[in-house]
């Protein structure tokens, strides 16, 4: 009987992309990666999902492509694209039109991200054009109008209030929507034709922001107990691997001013939401609803590893790395990637040795 594996790659900007790359290296070396049936990505994890599922088929070429992008970064490129005279004029007109009509902006900095991603081979693909046989993809964003998830997938794309998306969705659009961190990037506006369960069609405009607002771990579509009566993405899995680039808890200096207080309040709420998802996956494992799970957590404390590791990259070296898309130094990149590899290898050996057999 074939083992069915689901892989979730969390949000967290380039920190998540780099940490996820390390986890994928370990899974590849243990011959697990080629057995993954579905991969679910959020924000920085959606970028890695897209580069793996729609990029080079050879792992070494994929690895080189991701490493090159992380070293080069996206932020400087986005600034150049957004500040060209044509882009600036389009953004100004779009803002004026939105103010006058109360409609969404037709062009913004997030569209510059779409253009940057679409200029790369993986981003130019459609969501249906996965490069690995037998692999399903799910890239999630959050619709600001309804507060629901929008899930773009290789098998189908949908949002529960509206139904299945009929249109072909470019990979660049899905990743940009998933990665549109609200503080830095405006919501991405797209109009799609939807089909309800009764077959009727209608069109709706979505205002999409970071998928991490709804589910930063990317676990929701992989969890057992979901029903096709209520959810479009339902998977029957034996194992779930959650690659979580969260930094973990730590003390902070209480904010004195409004903007920082709001940021800290959001961070606390966001952390609580992620903790609930982490608790859910652990409960599923304890209840034996699946054969096994791995929670590869960047922010886990080093003394909690099941087997001590002498050369472990310490949590304190990487956990505070920012969640942006700026170019990474070689030392930062190596540290985050290697910690991802180390934790994944250790946890497979301790908790799911059958996966790496």
C-alpha positions as CSV (number, residue, x, y, z in Angstrom):
1,X,0.0,0.0,0.0
2,X,1.3,3.4,-1.0
3,X,2.1,5.8,1.9
4,X,0.4,9.2,1.5
5,X,2.4,12.1,2.8
6,X,1.3,15.8,3.2
7,X,3.9,18.5,3.5
8,X,3.1,22.0,5.0
9,X,5.6,24.9,4.5
10,X,4.8,27.8,6.8
11,X,5.0,31.5,6.3
12,X,7.8,33.7,7.5
13,X,9.4,35.5,4.5
14,X,12.8,34.4,3.4
15,X,13.4,32.9,6.9
16,X,10.7,30.4,6.0
17,X,12.0,29.8,2.5
18,X,15.5,29.1,3.8
19,X,14.4,26.9,6.7
20,X,12.1,25.0,4.4
21,X,14.9,24.5,1.9
22,X,16.9,22.8,4.7
23,X,14.0,20.5,5.5
24,X,13.6,19.6,1.9
25,X,17.3,18.8,1.6
26,X,16.9,16.3,4.5
27,X,13.7,14.8,3.1
28,X,15.3,14.4,-0.3
29,X,18.4,12.7,1.2
30,X,16.1,10.3,3.0
31,X,14.1,9.6,-0.2
32,X,10.9,11.0,1.4
33,X,10.5,14.1,-0.8
34,X,9.6,12.2,-4.0
35,X,6.9,10.4,-2.0
36,X,5.0,13.6,-1.0
37,X,1.5,13.6,-2.4
38,X,0.5,17.2,-1.5
39,X,2.4,20.3,-0.5
40,X,0.7,23.3,1.1
41,X,2.5,26.6,1.2
42,X,2.0,30.0,2.9
43,X,3.9,33.2,2.1
44,X,7.6,32.4,2.2
45,X,6.6,28.8,2.2
46,X,4.4,29.3,-0.9
47,X,7.5,30.7,-2.7
48,X,9.4,27.5,-1.9
49,X,6.4,25.4,-2.8
50,X,6.2,27.0,-6.2
51,X,9.9,26.8,-6.9
52,X,9.9,23.1,-6.1
53,X,6.6,22.1,-7.7
54,X,7.0,24.3,-10.8
55,X,10.7,24.6,-11.2
56,X,13.6,22.3,-12.1
57,X,12.8,18.6,-11.7
58,X,16.4,17.8,-10.6
59,X,16.8,18.5,-6.9
60,X,20.3,20.0,-7.2
61,X,19.1,22.5,-9.9
62,X,16.1,23.4,-7.7
63,X,18.4,23.9,-4.7
64,X,20.7,26.1,-6.7
65,X,17.8,28.2,-8.0
66,X,16.4,28.8,-4.5
67,X,19.8,29.6,-3.0
68,X,20.5,32.1,-5.8
69,X,17.1,33.8,-5.2
70,X,17.7,34.0,-1.4
71,X,21.1,35.5,-1.9
72,X,19.9,38.0,-4.4
73,X,16.7,38.9,-2.6
74,X,13.4,40.4,-4.0
75,X,13.1,43.7,-2.1
76,X,15.5,45.7,-4.2
77,X,13.9,44.3,-7.4
78,X,10.4,45.2,-6.2
79,X,11.6,48.7,-5.5
80,X,13.0,49.0,-9.0
81,X,9.9,47.6,-10.6
82,X,7.5,49.7,-8.5
83,X,9.4,53.0,-9.1
84,X,9.7,52.9,-12.8
85,X,7.8,55.9,-14.3
86,X,5.3,53.6,-15.9
87,X,4.6,51.6,-12.7
88,X,4.4,54.8,-10.6
89,X,1.9,56.3,-13.0
90,X,-0.2,53.1,-13.1
91,X,-0.2,53.0,-9.3
92,X,-1.2,56.7,-9.0
93,X,-4.0,56.3,-11.5
94,X,-5.1,53.1,-9.8
95,X,-5.2,54.8,-6.4
96,X,-7.2,57.7,-7.7
97,X,-9.7,55.5,-9.4
98,X,-10.1,53.4,-6.3
99,X,-10.7,56.5,-4.1
100,X,-13.3,57.7,-6.6
101,X,-15.2,54.4,-7.2
102,X,-14.5,52.5,-3.9
103,X,-13.2,49.6,-6.1
104,X,-10.0,47.8,-5.5
105,X,-6.7,49.1,-6.8
106,X,-5.9,47.6,-10.2
107,X,-2.1,48.1,-9.8
108,X,0.1,48.3,-6.7
109,X,3.4,47.2,-5.3
110,X,2.0,43.7,-5.0
111,X,1.6,43.7,-8.8
112,X,5.3,44.5,-9.0
113,X,5.8,41.3,-7.0
114,X,3.7,39.4,-9.5
115,X,5.8,40.7,-12.3
116,X,9.0,39.8,-10.5
117,X,7.8,36.2,-10.0
118,X,6.3,35.9,-13.5
119,X,9.7,36.8,-15.0
120,X,11.1,33.5,-13.5
121,X,10.3,30.1,-15.1
122,X,8.4,28.7,-12.1
123,X,6.2,31.9,-11.8
124,X,5.3,31.8,-15.5
125,X,3.5,28.5,-15.1
126,X,-0.1,27.9,-14.5
127,X,-1.2,26.2,-11.2
128,X,-2.1,23.1,-13.1
129,X,1.3,22.7,-14.6
130,X,3.1,20.8,-11.8
131,X,6.5,19.3,-12.8
132,X,6.4,16.3,-10.5
133,X,4.0,13.4,-11.3
134,X,1.5,12.6,-8.6
135,X,2.0,15.9,-6.7
136,X,-0.8,18.2,-5.7
137,X,-0.1,21.8,-4.6
138,X,-2.1,24.2,-2.4
139,X,-1.0,27.8,-2.1
140,X,-3.2,29.8,0.3
141,X,-4.1,33.5,0.6
142,X,-6.7,35.4,2.6
143,X,-9.6,37.2,1.1
144,X,-10.1,40.6,2.9
145,X,-13.7,40.9,1.8
146,X,-15.0,37.6,3.4
147,X,-12.2,36.7,5.8
148,X,-11.9,33.3,4.3
149,X,-9.0,31.4,2.8
150,X,-8.5,31.4,-1.0
151,X,-6.7,28.2,-1.9
152,X,-5.0,28.0,-5.3
153,X,-4.2,24.4,-6.3
154,X,-3.0,22.2,-9.1
155,X,-6.1,20.1,-8.9
156,X,-8.5,23.0,-8.3
157,X,-8.6,26.5,-6.9
158,X,-11.5,27.7,-4.7
159,X,-12.8,29.9,-1.9
160,X,-15.6,28.4,0.2
161,X,-18.0,31.4,0.0
162,X,-17.9,31.6,-3.8
163,X,-17.1,28.1,-5.0
164,X,-14.5,26.7,-7.4
165,X,-12.4,29.1,-9.6
166,X,-13.0,28.4,-13.2
167,X,-10.1,30.6,-14.6
168,X,-6.6,29.3,-15.0
169,X,-4.5,30.9,-12.2
170,X,-0.8,31.9,-12.8
171,X,1.6,30.6,-10.2
172,X,3.0,34.2,-9.9
173,X,-0.5,35.5,-8.8
174,X,-1.0,32.7,-6.3
175,X,2.4,33.2,-4.6
176,X,2.2,37.0,-4.6
177,X,-1.3,36.9,-3.0
178,X,-0.1,34.4,-0.4
179,X,3.0,36.6,0.4
180,X,1.4,40.0,0.4
181,X,2.3,40.9,4.0
182,X,-0.3,43.6,5.0
183,X,2.2,46.0,6.5
184,X,4.4,46.2,3.4
185,X,2.3,45.1,0.4
186,X,-1.3,46.1,-0.5
187,X,-3.9,43.4,-1.1
188,X,-3.8,41.9,-4.6
189,X,-7.1,42.4,-6.5
190,X,-8.2,39.8,-9.0
191,X,-11.6,39.0,-10.6
192,X,-12.4,35.4,-11.1
193,X,-15.3,33.3,-12.5
194,X,-16.6,31.0,-9.8
195,X,-18.7,27.9,-10.1
196,X,-21.1,26.9,-7.3
197,X,-21.9,23.2,-6.5
198,X,-25.1,23.5,-8.4
199,X,-23.1,24.4,-11.6
200,X,-24.1,28.0,-11.8
201,X,-21.4,30.5,-12.5
202,X,-20.7,34.1,-11.2
203,X,-17.8,36.4,-11.1
204,X,-16.4,38.1,-8.0
205,X,-13.4,40.3,-7.2
206,X,-11.1,39.1,-4.4
207,X,-8.9,41.4,-2.3
208,X,-6.2,38.9,-1.3
209,X,-3.5,39.4,1.4
210,X,-1.0,37.2,3.2
211,X,-2.2,33.6,3.7
212,X,-0.6,33.7,7.1
213,X,-3.4,36.0,8.3
214,X,-5.7,33.0,8.1
215,X,-3.4,30.0,8.6
216,X,0.4,30.7,8.8
217,X,1.4,27.0,9.1
218,X,-0.4,25.9,6.0
219,X,-1.8,22.9,7.9
220,X,-5.5,23.5,7.5
221,X,-6.0,21.8,4.1
222,X,-4.0,18.7,5.2
223,X,-5.8,17.9,8.5
224,X,-8.0,14.8,8.8
225,X,-11.7,15.1,9.4
226,X,-12.3,17.5,6.6
227,X,-15.4,16.9,4.4
228,X,-15.9,17.5,0.7
229,X,-19.4,18.8,1.7
230,X,-17.8,21.9,3.2
231,X,-14.2,22.0,1.8
232,X,-12.8,21.9,-1.7
233,X,-9.4,20.6,-0.6
234,X,-9.6,17.3,1.3
235,X,-6.8,14.8,1.5
236,X,-6.6,11.3,3.1
237,X,-3.0,11.2,4.4
238,X,-0.9,8.8,6.5
239,X,1.8,11.3,7.5
240,X,1.9,15.0,7.9
241,X,5.2,16.9,7.9
242,X,4.9,20.5,9.2
243,X,7.9,22.7,8.5
244,X,7.4,25.7,10.8
245,X,9.6,28.7,10.6
246,X,8.1,30.4,13.7
247,X,10.6,32.0,16.0
248,X,9.1,30.7,19.2
249,X,8.2,32.7,22.3
250,X,10.5,35.1,24.0
251,X,10.3,38.2,26.2
252,X,9.9,41.6,24.6
253,X,10.2,45.2,25.9
254,X,6.7,46.5,26.3
255,X,5.9,49.1,23.6
256,X,5.5,52.7,24.6
257,X,3.9,54.2,21.4
258,X,0.9,53.4,19.3
259,X,2.4,51.8,16.2
260,X,4.6,49.5,18.2
261,X,1.8,48.6,20.6
262,X,-0.4,47.7,17.6
263,X,2.4,45.6,16.2
264,X,3.0,43.8,19.5
265,X,-0.7,43.2,19.9
266,X,-1.0,41.7,16.4
267,X,2.1,39.6,17.1
268,X,0.6,38.2,20.3
269,X,-2.7,37.3,18.6
270,X,-0.9,35.8,15.6
271,X,1.3,33.7,17.9
272,X,-1.7,32.4,19.8
273,X,-3.4,31.4,16.6
274,X,-0.3,29.5,15.4
275,X,0.0,27.8,18.9
276,X,-3.6,26.5,18.5
277,X,-2.7,25.0,15.1
278,X,0.5,23.4,16.6
279,X,-1.6,22.0,19.4
280,X,-4.1,20.6,16.9
281,X,-1.5,18.6,15.0
282,X,0.0,17.2,18.1
283,X,-3.5,16.1,19.3
284,X,-4.1,14.4,16.0
285,X,-0.8,12.5,16.4
286,X,-1.6,11.5,19.9
287,X,-5.1,10.3,18.9
288,X,-3.6,8.2,16.1
289,X,-5.8,9.8,13.5
290,X,-2.8,9.5,11.2
291,X,0.1,7.1,11.3
292,X,2.6,9.8,12.2
293,X,3.6,13.5,12.0
294,X,6.7,15.6,12.1
295,X,6.7,19.1,13.5
296,X,10.0,20.7,12.3
297,X,10.0,23.9,14.3
298,X,12.8,26.5,13.8
299,X,12.0,28.1,17.2
300,X,12.1,24.9,19.3
301,X,14.5,25.1,22.2
302,X,17.7,23.2,21.6
303,X,17.4,21.1,24.8
304,X,14.1,19.7,23.5
305,X,15.6,17.7,20.7
306,X,15.0,14.0,21.2
307,X,18.7,13.3,20.5
308,X,21.4,15.9,21.5
309,X,23.4,17.2,18.5
310,X,26.9,18.4,19.1
311,X,27.1,20.6,15.9
312,X,23.5,21.9,16.1
313,X,23.1,25.5,14.8
314,X,21.7,27.2,17.9
315,X,18.2,28.5,18.0
316,X,19.5,31.9,19.2
317,X,21.5,32.2,16.0
318,X,18.5,32.2,13.6
319,X,15.2,32.6,15.4
320,X,15.2,36.5,15.3
321,X,16.0,36.7,11.5
322,X,13.4,39.1,10.0
323,X,10.4,37.9,7.9
324,X,11.1,39.9,4.8
325,X,12.4,39.3,1.3
326,X,15.7,41.1,1.5
327,X,18.9,39.6,0.2
328,X,20.4,37.1,2.7
329,X,24.0,37.0,3.6
330,X,25.8,33.6,3.1
331,X,26.2,33.2,6.8
332,X,22.6,33.8,7.6
333,X,21.4,31.6,4.8
334,X,23.7,28.8,5.7
335,X,22.7,28.9,9.4
336,X,19.0,28.8,8.7
337,X,19.2,26.1,6.0
338,X,21.5,23.9,8.1
339,X,19.3,24.1,11.2
340,X,16.3,23.1,9.0
341,X,18.3,20.0,7.8
342,X,19.5,19.1,11.2
343,X,16.1,19.3,12.9
344,X,14.4,17.3,10.1
345,X,17.0,14.5,10.2
346,X,16.8,14.3,14.0
347,X,13.1,14.2,14.1
348,X,12.7,11.6,11.4
349,X,15.0,9.3,13.2
350,X,13.2,9.7,16.5
351,X,9.6,9.8,15.5
352,X,9.0,8.5,12.0
353,X,11.9,6.2,11.1
354,X,9.7,4.2,8.7
355,X,9.5,7.3,6.5
356,X,13.3,7.3,5.9
357,X,13.7,3.5,5.6
